[in-house]
GROMACS .gro file of C-alpha atoms in nm:
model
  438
    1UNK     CA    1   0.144   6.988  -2.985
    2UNK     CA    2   0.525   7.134  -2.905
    3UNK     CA    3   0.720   7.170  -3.230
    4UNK     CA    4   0.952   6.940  -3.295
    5UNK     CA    5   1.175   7.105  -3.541
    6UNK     CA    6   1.404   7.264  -3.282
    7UNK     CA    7   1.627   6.934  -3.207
    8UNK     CA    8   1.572   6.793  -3.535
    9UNK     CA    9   1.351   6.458  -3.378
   10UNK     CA   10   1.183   6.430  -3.710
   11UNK     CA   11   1.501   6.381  -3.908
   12UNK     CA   12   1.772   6.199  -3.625
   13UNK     CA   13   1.525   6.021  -3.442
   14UNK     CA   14   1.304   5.882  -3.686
   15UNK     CA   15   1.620   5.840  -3.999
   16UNK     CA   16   1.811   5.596  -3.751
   17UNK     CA   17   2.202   5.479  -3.866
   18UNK     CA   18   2.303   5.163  -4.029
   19UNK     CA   19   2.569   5.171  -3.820
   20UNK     CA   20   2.764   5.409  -3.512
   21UNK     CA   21   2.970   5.695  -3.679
   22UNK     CA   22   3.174   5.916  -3.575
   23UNK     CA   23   2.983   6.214  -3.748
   24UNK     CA   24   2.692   6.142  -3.497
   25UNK     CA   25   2.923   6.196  -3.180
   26UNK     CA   26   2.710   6.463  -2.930
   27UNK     CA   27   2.634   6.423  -2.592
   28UNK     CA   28   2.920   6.237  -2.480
   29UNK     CA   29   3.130   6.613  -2.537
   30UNK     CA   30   2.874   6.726  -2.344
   31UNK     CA   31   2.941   6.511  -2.019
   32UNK     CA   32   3.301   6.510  -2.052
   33UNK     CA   33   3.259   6.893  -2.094
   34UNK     CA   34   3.027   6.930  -1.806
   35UNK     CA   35   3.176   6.634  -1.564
   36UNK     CA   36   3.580   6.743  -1.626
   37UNK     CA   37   3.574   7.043  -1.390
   38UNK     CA   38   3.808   7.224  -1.220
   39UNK     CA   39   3.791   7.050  -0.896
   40UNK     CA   40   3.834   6.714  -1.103
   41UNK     CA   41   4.175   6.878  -1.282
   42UNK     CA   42   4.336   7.005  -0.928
   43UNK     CA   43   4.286   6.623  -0.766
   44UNK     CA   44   4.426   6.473  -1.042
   45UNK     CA   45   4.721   6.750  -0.992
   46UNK     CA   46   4.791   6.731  -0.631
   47UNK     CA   47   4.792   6.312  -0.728
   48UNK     CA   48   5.061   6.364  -0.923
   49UNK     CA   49   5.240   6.585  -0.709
   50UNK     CA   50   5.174   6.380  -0.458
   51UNK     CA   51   5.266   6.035  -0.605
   52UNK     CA   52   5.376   6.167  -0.903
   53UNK     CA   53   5.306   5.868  -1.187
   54UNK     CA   54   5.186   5.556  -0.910
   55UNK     CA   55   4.826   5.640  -0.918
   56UNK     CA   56   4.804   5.670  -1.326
   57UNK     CA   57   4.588   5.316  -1.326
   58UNK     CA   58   4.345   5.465  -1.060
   59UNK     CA   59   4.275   5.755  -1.308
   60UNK     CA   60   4.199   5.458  -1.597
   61UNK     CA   61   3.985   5.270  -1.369
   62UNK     CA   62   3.790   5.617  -1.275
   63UNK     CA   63   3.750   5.683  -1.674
   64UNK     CA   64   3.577   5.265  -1.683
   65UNK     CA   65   3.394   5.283  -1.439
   66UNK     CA   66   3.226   5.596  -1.543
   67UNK     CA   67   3.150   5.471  -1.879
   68UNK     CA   68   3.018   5.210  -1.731
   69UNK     CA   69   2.757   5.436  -1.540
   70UNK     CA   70   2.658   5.628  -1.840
   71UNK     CA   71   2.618   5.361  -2.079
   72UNK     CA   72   2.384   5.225  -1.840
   73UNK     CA   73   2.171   5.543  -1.791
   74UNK     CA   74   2.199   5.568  -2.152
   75UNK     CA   75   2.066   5.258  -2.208
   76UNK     CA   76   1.814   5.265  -2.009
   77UNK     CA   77   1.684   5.560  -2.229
   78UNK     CA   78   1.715   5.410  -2.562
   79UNK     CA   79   1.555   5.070  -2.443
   80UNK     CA   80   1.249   5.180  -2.255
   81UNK     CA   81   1.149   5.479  -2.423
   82UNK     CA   82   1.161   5.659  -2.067
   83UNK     CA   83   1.322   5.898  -1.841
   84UNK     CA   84   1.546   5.816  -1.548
   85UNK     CA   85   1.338   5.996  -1.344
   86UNK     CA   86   1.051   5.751  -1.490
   87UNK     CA   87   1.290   5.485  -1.381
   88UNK     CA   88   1.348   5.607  -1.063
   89UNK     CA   89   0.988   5.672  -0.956
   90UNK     CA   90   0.883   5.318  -1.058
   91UNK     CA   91   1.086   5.219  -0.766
   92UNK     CA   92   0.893   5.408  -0.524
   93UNK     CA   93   0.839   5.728  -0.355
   94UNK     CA   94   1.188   5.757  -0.178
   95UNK     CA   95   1.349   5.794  -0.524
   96UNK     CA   96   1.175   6.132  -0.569
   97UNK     CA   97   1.194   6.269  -0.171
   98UNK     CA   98   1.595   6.182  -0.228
   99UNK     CA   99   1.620   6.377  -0.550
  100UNK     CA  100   1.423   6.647  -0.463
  101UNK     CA  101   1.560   6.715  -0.109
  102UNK     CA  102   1.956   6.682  -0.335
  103UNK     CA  103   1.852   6.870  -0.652
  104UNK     CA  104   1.728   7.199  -0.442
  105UNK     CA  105   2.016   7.173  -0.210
  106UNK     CA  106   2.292   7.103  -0.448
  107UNK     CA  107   2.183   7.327  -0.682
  108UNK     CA  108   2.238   7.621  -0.458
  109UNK     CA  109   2.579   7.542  -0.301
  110UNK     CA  110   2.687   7.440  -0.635
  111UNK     CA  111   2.567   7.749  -0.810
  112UNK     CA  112   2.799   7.966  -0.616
  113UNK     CA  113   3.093   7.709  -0.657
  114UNK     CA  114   3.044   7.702  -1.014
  115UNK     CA  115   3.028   8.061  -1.077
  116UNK     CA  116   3.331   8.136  -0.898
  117UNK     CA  117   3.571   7.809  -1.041
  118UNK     CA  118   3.462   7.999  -1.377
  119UNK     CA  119   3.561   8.374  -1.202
  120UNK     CA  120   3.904   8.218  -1.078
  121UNK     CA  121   4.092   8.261  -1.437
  122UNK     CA  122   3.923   8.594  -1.577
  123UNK     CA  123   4.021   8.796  -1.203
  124UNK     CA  124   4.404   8.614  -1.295
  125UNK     CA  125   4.355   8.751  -1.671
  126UNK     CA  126   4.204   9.063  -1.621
  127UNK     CA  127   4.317   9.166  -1.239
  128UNK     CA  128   4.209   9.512  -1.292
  129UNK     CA  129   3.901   9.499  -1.401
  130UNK     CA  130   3.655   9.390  -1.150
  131UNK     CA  131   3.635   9.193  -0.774
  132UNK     CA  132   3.609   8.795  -0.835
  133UNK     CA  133   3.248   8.788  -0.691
  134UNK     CA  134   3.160   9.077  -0.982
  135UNK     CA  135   3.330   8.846  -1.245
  136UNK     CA  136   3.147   8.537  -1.051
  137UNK     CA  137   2.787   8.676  -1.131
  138UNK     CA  138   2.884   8.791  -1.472
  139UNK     CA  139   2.981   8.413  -1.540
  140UNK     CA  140   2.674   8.315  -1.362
  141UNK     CA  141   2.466   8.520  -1.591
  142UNK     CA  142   2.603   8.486  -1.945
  143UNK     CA  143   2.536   8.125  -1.865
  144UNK     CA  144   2.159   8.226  -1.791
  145UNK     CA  145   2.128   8.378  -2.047
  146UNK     CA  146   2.312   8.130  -2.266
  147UNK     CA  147   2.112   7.782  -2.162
  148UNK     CA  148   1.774   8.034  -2.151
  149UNK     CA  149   1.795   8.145  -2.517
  150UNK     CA  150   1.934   7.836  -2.687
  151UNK     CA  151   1.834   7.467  -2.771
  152UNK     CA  152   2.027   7.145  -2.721
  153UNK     CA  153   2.229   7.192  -3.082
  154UNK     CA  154   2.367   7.521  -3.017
  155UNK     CA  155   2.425   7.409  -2.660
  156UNK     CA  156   2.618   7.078  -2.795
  157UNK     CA  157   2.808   7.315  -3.061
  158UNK     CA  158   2.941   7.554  -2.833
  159UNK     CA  159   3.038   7.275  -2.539
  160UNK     CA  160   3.247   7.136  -2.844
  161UNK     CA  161   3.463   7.418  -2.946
  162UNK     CA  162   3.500   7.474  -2.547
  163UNK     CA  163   3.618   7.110  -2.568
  164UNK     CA  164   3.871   7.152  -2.847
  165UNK     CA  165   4.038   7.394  -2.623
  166UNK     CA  166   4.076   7.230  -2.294
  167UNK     CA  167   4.205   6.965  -2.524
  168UNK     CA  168   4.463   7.198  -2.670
  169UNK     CA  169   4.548   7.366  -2.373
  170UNK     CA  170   4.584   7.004  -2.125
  171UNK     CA  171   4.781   6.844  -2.419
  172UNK     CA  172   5.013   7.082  -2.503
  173UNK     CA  173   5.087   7.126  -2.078
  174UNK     CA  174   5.168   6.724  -2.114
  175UNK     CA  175   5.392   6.791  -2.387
  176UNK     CA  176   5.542   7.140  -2.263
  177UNK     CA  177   5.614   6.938  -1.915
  178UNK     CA  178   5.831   6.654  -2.080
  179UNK     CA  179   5.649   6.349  -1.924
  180UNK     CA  180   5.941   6.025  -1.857
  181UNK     CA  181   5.706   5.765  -2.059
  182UNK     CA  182   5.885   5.502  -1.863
  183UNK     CA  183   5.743   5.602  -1.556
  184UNK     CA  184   5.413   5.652  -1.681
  185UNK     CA  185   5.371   5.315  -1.832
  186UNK     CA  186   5.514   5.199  -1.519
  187UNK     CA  187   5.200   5.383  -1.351
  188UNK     CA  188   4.940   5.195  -1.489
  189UNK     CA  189   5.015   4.892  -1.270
  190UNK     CA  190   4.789   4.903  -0.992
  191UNK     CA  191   5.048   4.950  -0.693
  192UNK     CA  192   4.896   5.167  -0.415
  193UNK     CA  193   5.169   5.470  -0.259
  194UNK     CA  194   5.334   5.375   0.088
  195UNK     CA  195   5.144   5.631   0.273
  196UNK     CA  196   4.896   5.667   0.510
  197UNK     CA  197   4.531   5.601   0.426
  198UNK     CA  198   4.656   5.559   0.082
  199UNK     CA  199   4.359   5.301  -0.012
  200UNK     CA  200   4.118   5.596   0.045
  201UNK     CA  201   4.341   5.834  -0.113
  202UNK     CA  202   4.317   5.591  -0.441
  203UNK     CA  203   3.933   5.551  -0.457
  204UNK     CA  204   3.899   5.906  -0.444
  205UNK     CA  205   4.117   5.974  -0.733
  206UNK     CA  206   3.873   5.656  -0.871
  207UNK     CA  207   3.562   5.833  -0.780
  208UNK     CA  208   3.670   6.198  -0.885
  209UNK     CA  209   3.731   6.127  -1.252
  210UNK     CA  210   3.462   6.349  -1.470
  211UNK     CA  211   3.117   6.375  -1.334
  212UNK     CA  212   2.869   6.339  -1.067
  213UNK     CA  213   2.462   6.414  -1.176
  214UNK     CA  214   2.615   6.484  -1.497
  215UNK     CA  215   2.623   6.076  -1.558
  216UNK     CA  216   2.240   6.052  -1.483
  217UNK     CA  217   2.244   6.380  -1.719
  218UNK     CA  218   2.399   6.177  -1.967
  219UNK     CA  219   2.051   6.011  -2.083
  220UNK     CA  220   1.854   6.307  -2.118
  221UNK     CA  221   2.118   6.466  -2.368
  222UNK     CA  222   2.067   6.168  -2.586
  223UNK     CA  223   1.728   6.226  -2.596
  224UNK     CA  224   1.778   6.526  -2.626
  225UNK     CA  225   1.993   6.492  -2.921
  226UNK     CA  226   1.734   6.297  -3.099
  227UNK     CA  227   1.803   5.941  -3.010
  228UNK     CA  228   1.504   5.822  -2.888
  229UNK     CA  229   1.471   5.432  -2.908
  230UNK     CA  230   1.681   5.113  -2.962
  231UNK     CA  231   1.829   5.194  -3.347
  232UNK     CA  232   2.068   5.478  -3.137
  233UNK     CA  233   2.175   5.203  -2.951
  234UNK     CA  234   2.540   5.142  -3.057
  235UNK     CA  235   2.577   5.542  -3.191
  236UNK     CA  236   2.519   5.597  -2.818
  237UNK     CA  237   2.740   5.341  -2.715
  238UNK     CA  238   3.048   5.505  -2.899
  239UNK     CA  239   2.987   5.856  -2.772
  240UNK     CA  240   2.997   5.701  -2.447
  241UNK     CA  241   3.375   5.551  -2.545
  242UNK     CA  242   3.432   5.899  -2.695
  243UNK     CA  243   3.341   6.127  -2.359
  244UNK     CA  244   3.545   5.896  -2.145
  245UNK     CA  245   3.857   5.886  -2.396
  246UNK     CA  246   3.849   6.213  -2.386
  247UNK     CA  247   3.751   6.265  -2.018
  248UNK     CA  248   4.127   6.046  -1.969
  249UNK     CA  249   4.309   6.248  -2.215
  250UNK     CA  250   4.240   6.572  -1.981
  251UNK     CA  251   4.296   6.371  -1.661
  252UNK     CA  252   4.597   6.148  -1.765
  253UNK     CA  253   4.764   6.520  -1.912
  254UNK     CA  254   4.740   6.681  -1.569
  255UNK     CA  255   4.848   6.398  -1.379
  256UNK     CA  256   5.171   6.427  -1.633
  257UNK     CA  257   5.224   6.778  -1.525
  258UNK     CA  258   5.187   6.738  -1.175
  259UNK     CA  259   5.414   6.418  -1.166
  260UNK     CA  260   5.678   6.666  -1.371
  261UNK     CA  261   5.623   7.018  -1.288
  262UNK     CA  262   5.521   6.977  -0.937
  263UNK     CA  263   5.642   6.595  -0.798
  264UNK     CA  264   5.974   6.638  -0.932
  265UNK     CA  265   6.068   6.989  -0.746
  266UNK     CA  266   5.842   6.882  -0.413
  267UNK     CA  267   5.571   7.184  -0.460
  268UNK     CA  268   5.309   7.183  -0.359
  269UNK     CA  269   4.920   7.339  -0.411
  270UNK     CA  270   4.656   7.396  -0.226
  271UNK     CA  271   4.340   7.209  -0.292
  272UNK     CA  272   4.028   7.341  -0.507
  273UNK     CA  273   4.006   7.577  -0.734
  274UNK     CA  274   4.285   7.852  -0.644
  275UNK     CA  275   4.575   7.531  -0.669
  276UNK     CA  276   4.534   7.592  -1.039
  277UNK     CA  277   4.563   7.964  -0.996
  278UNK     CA  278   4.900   7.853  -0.803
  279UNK     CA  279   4.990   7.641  -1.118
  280UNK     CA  280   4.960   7.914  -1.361
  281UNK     CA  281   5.198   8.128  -1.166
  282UNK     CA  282   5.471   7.817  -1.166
  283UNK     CA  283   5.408   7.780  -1.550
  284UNK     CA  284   5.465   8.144  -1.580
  285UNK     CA  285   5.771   8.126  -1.379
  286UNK     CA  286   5.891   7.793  -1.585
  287UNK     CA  287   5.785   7.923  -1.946
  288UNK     CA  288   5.679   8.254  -1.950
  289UNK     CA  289   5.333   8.474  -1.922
  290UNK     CA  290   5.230   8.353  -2.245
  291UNK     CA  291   5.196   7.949  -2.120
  292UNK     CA  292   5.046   8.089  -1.800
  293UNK     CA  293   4.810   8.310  -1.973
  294UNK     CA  294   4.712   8.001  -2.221
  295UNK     CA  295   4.638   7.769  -1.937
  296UNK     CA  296   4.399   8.000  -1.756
  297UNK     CA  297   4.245   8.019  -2.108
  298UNK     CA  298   4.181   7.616  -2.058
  299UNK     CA  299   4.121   7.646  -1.698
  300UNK     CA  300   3.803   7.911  -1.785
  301UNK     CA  301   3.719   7.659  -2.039
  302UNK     CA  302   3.671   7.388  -1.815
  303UNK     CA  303   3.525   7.572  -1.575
  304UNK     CA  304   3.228   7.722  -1.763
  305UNK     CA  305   3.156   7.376  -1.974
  306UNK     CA  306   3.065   7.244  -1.615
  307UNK     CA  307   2.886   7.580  -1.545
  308UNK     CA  308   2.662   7.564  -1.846
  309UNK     CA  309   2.637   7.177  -1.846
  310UNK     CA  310   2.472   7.173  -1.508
  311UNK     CA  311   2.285   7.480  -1.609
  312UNK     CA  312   2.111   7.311  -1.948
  313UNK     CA  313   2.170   6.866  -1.812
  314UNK     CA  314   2.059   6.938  -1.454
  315UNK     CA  315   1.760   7.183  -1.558
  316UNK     CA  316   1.662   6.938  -1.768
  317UNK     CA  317   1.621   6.694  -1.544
  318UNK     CA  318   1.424   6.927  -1.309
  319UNK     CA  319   1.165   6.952  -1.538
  320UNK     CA  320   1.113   6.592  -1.616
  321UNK     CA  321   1.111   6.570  -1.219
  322UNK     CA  322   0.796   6.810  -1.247
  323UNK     CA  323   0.638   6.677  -1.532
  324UNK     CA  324   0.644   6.309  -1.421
  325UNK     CA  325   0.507   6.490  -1.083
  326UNK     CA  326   0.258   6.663  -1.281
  327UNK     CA  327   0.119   6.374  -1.526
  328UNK     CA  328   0.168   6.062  -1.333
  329UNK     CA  329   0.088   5.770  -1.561
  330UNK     CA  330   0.104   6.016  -1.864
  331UNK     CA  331   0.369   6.064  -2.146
  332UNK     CA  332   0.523   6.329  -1.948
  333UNK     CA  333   0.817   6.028  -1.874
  334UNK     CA  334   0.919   5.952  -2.201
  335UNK     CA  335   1.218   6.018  -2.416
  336UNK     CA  336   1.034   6.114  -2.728
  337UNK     CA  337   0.871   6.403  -2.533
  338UNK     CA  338   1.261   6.529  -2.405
  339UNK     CA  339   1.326   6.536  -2.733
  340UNK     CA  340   1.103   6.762  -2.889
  341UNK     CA  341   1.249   7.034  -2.691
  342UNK     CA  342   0.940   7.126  -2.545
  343UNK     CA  343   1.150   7.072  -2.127
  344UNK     CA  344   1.388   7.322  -2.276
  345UNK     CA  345   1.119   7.610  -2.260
  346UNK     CA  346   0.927   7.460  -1.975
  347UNK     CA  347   0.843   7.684  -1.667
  348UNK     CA  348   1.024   7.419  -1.432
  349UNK     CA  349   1.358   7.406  -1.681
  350UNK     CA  350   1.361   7.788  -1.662
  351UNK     CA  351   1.265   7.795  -1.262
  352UNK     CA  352   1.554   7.577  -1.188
  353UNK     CA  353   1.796   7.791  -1.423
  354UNK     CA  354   1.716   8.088  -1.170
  355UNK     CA  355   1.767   7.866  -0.882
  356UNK     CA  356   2.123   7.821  -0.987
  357UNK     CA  357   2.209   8.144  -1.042
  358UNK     CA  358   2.038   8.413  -0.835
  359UNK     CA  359   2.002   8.212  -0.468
  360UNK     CA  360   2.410   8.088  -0.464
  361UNK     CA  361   2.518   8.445  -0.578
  362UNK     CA  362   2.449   8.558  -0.183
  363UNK     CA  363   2.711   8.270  -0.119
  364UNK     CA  364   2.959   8.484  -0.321
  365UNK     CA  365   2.932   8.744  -0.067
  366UNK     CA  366   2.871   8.594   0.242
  367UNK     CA  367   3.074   8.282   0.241
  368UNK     CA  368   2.878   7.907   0.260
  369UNK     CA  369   2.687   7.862   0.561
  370UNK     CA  370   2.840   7.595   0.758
  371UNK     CA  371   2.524   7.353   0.833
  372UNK     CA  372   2.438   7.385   0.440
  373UNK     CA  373   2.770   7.282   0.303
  374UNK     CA  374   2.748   7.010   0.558
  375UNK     CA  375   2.433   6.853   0.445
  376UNK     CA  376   2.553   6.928   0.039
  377UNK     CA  377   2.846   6.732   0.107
  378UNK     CA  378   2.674   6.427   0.240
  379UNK     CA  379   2.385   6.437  -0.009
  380UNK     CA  380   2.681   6.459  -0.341
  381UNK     CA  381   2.879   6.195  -0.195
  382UNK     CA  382   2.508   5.992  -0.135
  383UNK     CA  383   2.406   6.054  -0.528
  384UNK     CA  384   2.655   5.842  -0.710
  385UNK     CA  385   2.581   5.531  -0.483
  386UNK     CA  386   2.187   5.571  -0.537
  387UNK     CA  387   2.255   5.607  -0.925
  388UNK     CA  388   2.451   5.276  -0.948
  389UNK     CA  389   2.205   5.089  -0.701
  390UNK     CA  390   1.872   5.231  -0.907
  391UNK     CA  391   2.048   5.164  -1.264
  392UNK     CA  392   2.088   4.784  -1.148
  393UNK     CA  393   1.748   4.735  -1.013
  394UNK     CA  394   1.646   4.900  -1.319
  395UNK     CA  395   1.875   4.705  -1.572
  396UNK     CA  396   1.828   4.376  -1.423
  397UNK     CA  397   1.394   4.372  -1.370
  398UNK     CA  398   1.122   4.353  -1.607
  399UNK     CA  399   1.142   4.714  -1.638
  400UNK     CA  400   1.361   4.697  -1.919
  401UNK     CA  401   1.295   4.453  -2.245
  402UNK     CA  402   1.517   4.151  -2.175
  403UNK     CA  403   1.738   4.228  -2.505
  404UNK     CA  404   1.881   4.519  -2.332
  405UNK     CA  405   1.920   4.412  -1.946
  406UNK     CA  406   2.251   4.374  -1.821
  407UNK     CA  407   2.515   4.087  -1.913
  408UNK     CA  408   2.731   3.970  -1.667
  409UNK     CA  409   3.028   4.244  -1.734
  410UNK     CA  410   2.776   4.583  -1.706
  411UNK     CA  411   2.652   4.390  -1.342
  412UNK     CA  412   3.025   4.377  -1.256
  413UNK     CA  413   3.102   4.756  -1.352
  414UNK     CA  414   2.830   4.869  -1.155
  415UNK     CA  415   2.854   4.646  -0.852
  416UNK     CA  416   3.246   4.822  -0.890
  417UNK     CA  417   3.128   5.143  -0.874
  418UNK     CA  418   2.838   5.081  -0.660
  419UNK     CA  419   3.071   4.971  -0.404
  420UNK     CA  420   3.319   5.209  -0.476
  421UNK     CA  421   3.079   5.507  -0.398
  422UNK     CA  422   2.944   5.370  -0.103
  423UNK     CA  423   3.309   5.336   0.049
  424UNK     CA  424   3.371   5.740  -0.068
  425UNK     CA  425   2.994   5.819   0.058
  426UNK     CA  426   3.036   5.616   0.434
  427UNK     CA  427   3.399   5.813   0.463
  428UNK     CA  428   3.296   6.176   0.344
  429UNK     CA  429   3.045   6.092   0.594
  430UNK     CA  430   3.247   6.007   0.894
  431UNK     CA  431   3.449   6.264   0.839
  432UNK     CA  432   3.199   6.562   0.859
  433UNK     CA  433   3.242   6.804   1.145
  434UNK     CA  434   2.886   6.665   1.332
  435UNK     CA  435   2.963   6.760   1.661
  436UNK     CA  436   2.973   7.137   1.529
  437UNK     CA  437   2.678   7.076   1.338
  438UNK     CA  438   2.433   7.056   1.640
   0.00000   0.00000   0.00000
């Protein structure tokens, strides 16, 4: 029998609170950690350099709708006693062809993306040291070897302190920036900017805010955690408020410093990852090396929380994929069973750990191939929709105990962001190169 000493399920899971507390708050730093990336931080930028503070309600709704999502995997968790990937089977074999077709191609384009968001500020630090694809697979690796050797509480412990300083580091920007709070509270009306394709421009911002797999993640880190059945209900239902509080805190900060820094003198950045290499060299020219130099401090920190949060959530998740495979009908689906820590030194958890980092570091050198990046880009923007469409068939069946099925507000949040995605997943779509694919 696996030990189960390692996440502490004999003490947390089975010695369940009176009532929520903040002492209990876990997994919900994880996914703001691992679903506030880089990519997330520049959109929210180039919105408020863009717009500068119109769109600040479209960044709330993003943070709502999100909770909405992970309260709902969470749920789903604590209510059934079973995986999502239990869930999601349950509704028939095209649940596990989808995932497995995403989870093997995702994983390798994202690998390489991930390694080299987290390169991006150590090259800027340390520009003499080594190439960014040498600094790329160094990332890559320490977070191997990281996720490899450790267990969910040392893995929660560390994504906190990184938290702590992408909270520093985002809030003192806000401040350092001067934001007009006027203007601000003005933003979160819902008025939409007189520009072209502005609607779409708005959902994105919407559907960009903190977190992609890392939402379906978000269940098997409270398993993980120890939380295992219904008593963990409302504990997991205020680290849910927590992660997206603070999730809006790091979005609503860079919006503020795009809107001030960047709206208000008409610069502009480039898109992805190397716009907040752009930014550091404006706060550098504005305040001085030692702002620029602190902000590519927060920049690697919210790089590598997303690095090692898809390295430990998205692993895990791979091995309950194999498991439930595996030992159809058996116990290999159940909560109890993630948290014992037993997937955390699994064959398939450590298989998929190697997928992400040795495959995507030929990307580093060679550049994405064009077909690949294609197909990745259709099957991300594809993933959110099938989580909100599987979470209400799942919340709103006999599948879950009627206590714990949706109410009339959860079927409206998700319906939201069902919709939402689809809209983002039909235009990422249409707007994919296919006549160069063939």
């Amino acid at each position: 029998m696996a030990d189960t000493t390692d996440n502490k399920v004999t003490g947390e899971a089975n010695s369940v609170p009176r009532k929520s507390s903040w002492r209990y708050i876990g997994p919900g730093i994880v996914v703001a950690a691992t679903g506030v990336g880089a990519g997330d931080l520049v959109a929210t930028l180039i919105a408020g350099s863009n717009f500068g503070y119109t769109l600040l309600w479209a960044a709330v709704i993003g943070c709502l709708v999100k909770i909405s999502l992970a309260e709902a995997a969470g749920r789903w968790h604590l209510s059934t006693g079973s995986t999502l990937f239990e869930g999601w089977a349950s509704l028939g074999r095209w649940t596990t062809w989808f995932f497995a077709v995403y989870v093997v191609i995702w994983g390798f384009v994202y690998g390489a993306a991930a390694m080299s968001s987290s390169a991006l500020p150590l090259q800027a630090l340390f520009p003499d040291v080594m190439d960014l694809e040498w600094w790329a697979i160094a990332c890559g690796l320490v977070g191997l070897v990281f996720v490899w050797f450790n267990k969910y509480a040392v893995f929660e412990k560390v994504m906190t302190v990184l938290v702590g300083v992408m909270f520093v580091v985002t809030v003192y920007l806000a401040i350092r920036v001067t934001p007009n709070l006027p203007d601000a509270f003005a933003g979160l009306l819902p008025v939409l900017p007189d520009e072209k394709d502005s609607i779409l421009n708005t959902l994105g911002l919407i559907g960009g805010v903190g977190g992609t797999i890392t939402l379906a993640a978000y269940g098997y880190w409270v398993n993980a955690k120890g939380w295992t059945n219904t008593g963990w209900m409302k504990v997991m239902r205020l680290d849910n408020r927590v992660a997206y509080i603070t999730t809006g805190i790091f979005v609503v900060a860079m919006l503020f410093v795009g809107a001030e820094l960047l709206h208000s003198a008409d610069v502009a950045i480039a898109s992805g990852d190397k716009g907040l290499i752009q930014l550091s060299d404006i706060l550098e020219e504005e305040y001085g090396s030692a702002t620029a130099k602190f902000f590519l401090i927060g920049f690697f920190a919210t790089s590598f929380t997303s690095l090692i949060g898809v390295w430990h959530g998205v692993s895990l998740m791979f091995a309950d994929f194999v498991a439930r495979y595996r030992d159809r009908g058996g116990a290999a689906g159940s909560g109890q069973e993630v948290a014992t820590g037993s997937r955390e030194r699994s064959w398939p958890f450590r298989a998929y750990l190697l997928w992400l980092t040795f495959p995507p570091m030929v990307l580093l050198f060679q550049g994405q191939p064009f077909r690949l990046v294609i197909i990745y880009g259709v099957l991300g923007a594809a993933f959110l929709p099938f989580l909100a469409g599987t979470l209400m068939w799942l919340l709103n069946t006999s599948r879950t105990p009627r206590e714990w099925r949706n109410g009339p507000l959860s079927n409206a949040m998700l319906a939201i962001a069902g919709l939402l995605f689809l809209v983002l997943c039909v235009k990422q779509i249409w707007d994919q190169p296919w006549s160069e694919f063939f």
